[in-house]
């Protein structure tokens, strides 16, 4: 079961490497999306950078909670932006990523809690 969890984490991190990279390099699709939201262009680069760093953070146990938390906030913003601007066809992808990040966050928090309890009992 642990191996499956790590495989899913690597896949999730890979998705954020791809989406973050597309934002950082200014891929046409990302530029059009951020322009359609009337967001300043620098926000695309900032979010892309945070996605890239968080993708790495997902793979490191000590930083996993922080990375998943940051990505969760970004994805809430993505889903909300698509809803507000009526881009309903674009909602499923960030929504699935949001659910996956929340699962990672909950599992990581529980693991931290179990570790803390074991340390106290020792």
PDB file of C-alpha atoms in Angstrom:
ATOM      1  CA  UNK A   1       0.000   0.000   0.000  1.00  0.00           C
ATOM      2  CA  UNK A   2       2.907   2.331   0.753  1.00  0.00           C
ATOM      3  CA  UNK A   3       4.356   1.795  -2.720  1.00  0.00           C
ATOM      4  CA  UNK A   4       1.042   2.740  -4.331  1.00  0.00           C
ATOM      5  CA  UNK A   5       0.961   5.903  -2.212  1.00  0.00           C
ATOM      6  CA  UNK A   6       4.457   6.904  -3.349  1.00  0.00           C
ATOM      7  CA  UNK A   7       3.576   6.212  -6.980  1.00  0.00           C
ATOM      8  CA  UNK A   8       0.505   8.443  -6.691  1.00  0.00           C
ATOM      9  CA  UNK A   9       2.627  11.169  -5.048  1.00  0.00           C
ATOM     10  CA  UNK A  10       5.137  11.027  -7.906  1.00  0.00           C
ATOM     11  CA  UNK A  11       2.327  11.253 -10.464  1.00  0.00           C
ATOM     12  CA  UNK A  12       0.751  14.184  -8.612  1.00  0.00           C
ATOM     13  CA  UNK A  13       4.117  15.931  -8.352  1.00  0.00           C
ATOM     14  CA  UNK A  14       4.663  15.306 -12.066  1.00  0.00           C
ATOM     15  CA  UNK A  15       1.379  17.001 -12.902  1.00  0.00           C
ATOM     16  CA  UNK A  16       2.432  20.068 -10.934  1.00  0.00           C
ATOM     17  CA  UNK A  17       5.834  20.099 -12.609  1.00  0.00           C
ATOM     18  CA  UNK A  18       4.067  20.209 -15.980  1.00  0.00           C
ATOM     19  CA  UNK A  19       1.517  22.856 -15.036  1.00  0.00           C
ATOM     20  CA  UNK A  20       4.063  24.938 -13.142  1.00  0.00           C
ATOM     21  CA  UNK A  21       6.536  24.751 -16.008  1.00  0.00           C
ATOM     22  CA  UNK A  22       3.876  25.856 -18.503  1.00  0.00           C
ATOM     23  CA  UNK A  23       3.147  28.902 -16.361  1.00  0.00           C
ATOM     24  CA  UNK A  24       6.795  29.811 -15.764  1.00  0.00           C
ATOM     25  CA  UNK A  25       7.704  29.629 -19.462  1.00  0.00           C
ATOM     26  CA  UNK A  26       4.564  31.549 -20.429  1.00  0.00           C
ATOM     27  CA  UNK A  27       2.848  28.886 -22.544  1.00  0.00           C
ATOM     28  CA  UNK A  28       0.168  30.418 -24.781  1.00  0.00           C
ATOM     29  CA  UNK A  29      -2.652  28.465 -23.131  1.00  0.00           C
ATOM     30  CA  UNK A  30      -1.649  29.712 -19.676  1.00  0.00           C
ATOM     31  CA  UNK A  31      -1.243  33.302 -20.854  1.00  0.00           C
ATOM     32  CA  UNK A  32      -4.711  33.195 -22.445  1.00  0.00           C
ATOM     33  CA  UNK A  33      -6.221  31.700 -19.297  1.00  0.00           C
ATOM     34  CA  UNK A  34      -4.740  34.341 -16.989  1.00  0.00           C
ATOM     35  CA  UNK A  35      -5.660  37.095 -19.483  1.00  0.00           C
ATOM     36  CA  UNK A  36      -9.251  35.828 -19.533  1.00  0.00           C
ATOM     37  CA  UNK A  37      -9.305  36.176 -15.733  1.00  0.00           C
ATOM     38  CA  UNK A  38      -7.856  39.710 -16.029  1.00  0.00           C
ATOM     39  CA  UNK A  39      -5.100  38.701 -13.611  1.00  0.00           C
ATOM     40  CA  UNK A  40      -1.723  40.440 -13.843  1.00  0.00           C
ATOM     41  CA  UNK A  41       0.803  38.370 -15.784  1.00  0.00           C
ATOM     42  CA  UNK A  42       3.182  38.217 -12.809  1.00  0.00           C
ATOM     43  CA  UNK A  43       0.640  36.104 -10.903  1.00  0.00           C
ATOM     44  CA  UNK A  44       1.012  33.382 -13.545  1.00  0.00           C
ATOM     45  CA  UNK A  45       4.775  33.276 -12.971  1.00  0.00           C
ATOM     46  CA  UNK A  46       4.380  33.353  -9.189  1.00  0.00           C
ATOM     47  CA  UNK A  47       1.839  30.530  -9.161  1.00  0.00           C
ATOM     48  CA  UNK A  48       3.962  28.522 -11.596  1.00  0.00           C
ATOM     49  CA  UNK A  49       7.011  28.905  -9.362  1.00  0.00           C
ATOM     50  CA  UNK A  50       5.058  27.878  -6.271  1.00  0.00           C
ATOM     51  CA  UNK A  51       3.693  24.865  -8.162  1.00  0.00           C
ATOM     52  CA  UNK A  52       7.208  23.792  -9.184  1.00  0.00           C
ATOM     53  CA  UNK A  53       8.594  24.161  -5.665  1.00  0.00           C
ATOM     54  CA  UNK A  54       5.556  22.442  -4.156  1.00  0.00           C
ATOM     55  CA  UNK A  55       5.901  19.536  -6.599  1.00  0.00           C
ATOM     56  CA  UNK A  56       9.345  18.882  -5.137  1.00  0.00           C
ATOM     57  CA  UNK A  57       7.958  19.463  -1.635  1.00  0.00           C
ATOM     58  CA  UNK A  58       5.347  16.735  -2.115  1.00  0.00           C
ATOM     59  CA  UNK A  59       8.137  14.188  -2.496  1.00  0.00           C
ATOM     60  CA  UNK A  60       9.924  15.176   0.728  1.00  0.00           C
ATOM     61  CA  UNK A  61       8.141  13.922   3.865  1.00  0.00           C
ATOM     62  CA  UNK A  62       9.191  16.926   6.007  1.00  0.00           C
ATOM     63  CA  UNK A  63       7.749  19.438   3.531  1.00  0.00           C
ATOM     64  CA  UNK A  64       4.782  17.444   2.253  1.00  0.00           C
ATOM     65  CA  UNK A  65       2.174  19.129   4.482  1.00  0.00           C
ATOM     66  CA  UNK A  66       3.344  22.619   3.548  1.00  0.00           C
ATOM     67  CA  UNK A  67       3.485  21.762  -0.156  1.00  0.00           C
ATOM     68  CA  UNK A  68       0.045  20.136  -0.173  1.00  0.00           C
ATOM     69  CA  UNK A  69      -1.376  23.070   1.783  1.00  0.00           C
ATOM     70  CA  UNK A  70      -0.001  25.638  -0.670  1.00  0.00           C
ATOM     71  CA  UNK A  71      -1.238  23.645  -3.646  1.00  0.00           C
ATOM     72  CA  UNK A  72      -4.661  23.280  -2.038  1.00  0.00           C
ATOM     73  CA  UNK A  73      -5.007  27.065  -1.772  1.00  0.00           C
ATOM     74  CA  UNK A  74      -3.841  27.521  -5.363  1.00  0.00           C
ATOM     75  CA  UNK A  75      -6.349  24.934  -6.578  1.00  0.00           C
ATOM     76  CA  UNK A  76      -9.206  26.506  -4.623  1.00  0.00           C
ATOM     77  CA  UNK A  77      -8.340  29.716  -6.466  1.00  0.00           C
ATOM     78  CA  UNK A  78      -8.206  27.905  -9.801  1.00  0.00           C
ATOM     79  CA  UNK A  79     -11.593  26.240  -9.345  1.00  0.00           C
ATOM     80  CA  UNK A  80     -13.091  29.503  -8.085  1.00  0.00           C
ATOM     81  CA  UNK A  81     -11.676  31.497 -11.005  1.00  0.00           C
ATOM     82  CA  UNK A  82     -13.063  29.063 -13.551  1.00  0.00           C
ATOM     83  CA  UNK A  83     -16.450  29.181 -11.810  1.00  0.00           C
ATOM     84  CA  UNK A  84     -16.552  32.978 -11.609  1.00  0.00           C
ATOM     85  CA  UNK A  85     -15.572  33.437 -15.252  1.00  0.00           C
ATOM     86  CA  UNK A  86     -17.941  30.738 -16.531  1.00  0.00           C
ATOM     87  CA  UNK A  87     -15.242  28.368 -17.798  1.00  0.00           C
ATOM     88  CA  UNK A  88     -17.109  25.309 -16.608  1.00  0.00           C
ATOM     89  CA  UNK A  89     -15.336  22.874 -18.927  1.00  0.00           C
ATOM     90  CA  UNK A  90     -12.017  23.706 -17.270  1.00  0.00           C
ATOM     91  CA  UNK A  91     -13.205  22.932 -13.720  1.00  0.00           C
ATOM     92  CA  UNK A  92     -12.799  19.110 -13.543  1.00  0.00           C
ATOM     93  CA  UNK A  93      -8.990  19.054 -13.856  1.00  0.00           C
ATOM     94  CA  UNK A  94      -8.200  21.434 -10.971  1.00  0.00           C
ATOM     95  CA  UNK A  95     -11.097  19.956  -8.965  1.00  0.00           C
ATOM     96  CA  UNK A  96      -9.614  16.444  -9.192  1.00  0.00           C
ATOM     97  CA  UNK A  97      -6.191  17.827  -8.262  1.00  0.00           C
ATOM     98  CA  UNK A  98      -7.787  19.665  -5.342  1.00  0.00           C
ATOM     99  CA  UNK A  99      -9.334  16.468  -3.993  1.00  0.00           C
ATOM    100  CA  UNK A 100      -6.026  14.609  -4.451  1.00  0.00           C
ATOM    101  CA  UNK A 101      -4.160  17.354  -2.575  1.00  0.00           C
ATOM    102  CA  UNK A 102      -6.652  17.331   0.267  1.00  0.00           C
ATOM    103  CA  UNK A 103      -6.184  13.554   0.569  1.00  0.00           C
ATOM    104  CA  UNK A 104      -2.390  13.995   0.645  1.00  0.00           C
ATOM    105  CA  UNK A 105      -2.775  16.721   3.255  1.00  0.00           C
ATOM    106  CA  UNK A 106      -5.030  14.621   5.508  1.00  0.00           C
ATOM    107  CA  UNK A 107      -2.876  11.490   5.217  1.00  0.00           C
ATOM    108  CA  UNK A 108       0.313  13.480   5.877  1.00  0.00           C
ATOM    109  CA  UNK A 109      -1.214  15.194   8.906  1.00  0.00           C
ATOM    110  CA  UNK A 110      -2.318  11.840  10.313  1.00  0.00           C
ATOM    111  CA  UNK A 111       1.168  10.423   9.795  1.00  0.00           C
ATOM    112  CA  UNK A 112       2.642  13.411  11.617  1.00  0.00           C
ATOM    113  CA  UNK A 113       0.156  12.919  14.431  1.00  0.00           C
ATOM    114  CA  UNK A 114       1.016   9.224  14.720  1.00  0.00           C
ATOM    115  CA  UNK A 115       4.728  10.061  14.797  1.00  0.00           C
ATOM    116  CA  UNK A 116       4.178  12.638  17.541  1.00  0.00           C
ATOM    117  CA  UNK A 117       2.166  10.160  19.617  1.00  0.00           C
ATOM    118  CA  UNK A 118       4.877   7.494  19.241  1.00  0.00           C
ATOM    119  CA  UNK A 119       7.559  10.019  20.278  1.00  0.00           C
ATOM    120  CA  UNK A 120       5.614  10.969  23.399  1.00  0.00           C
ATOM    121  CA  UNK A 121       5.023   7.330  24.352  1.00  0.00           C
ATOM    122  CA  UNK A 122       8.701   6.388  23.902  1.00  0.00           C
TER     123      UNK A 122
END
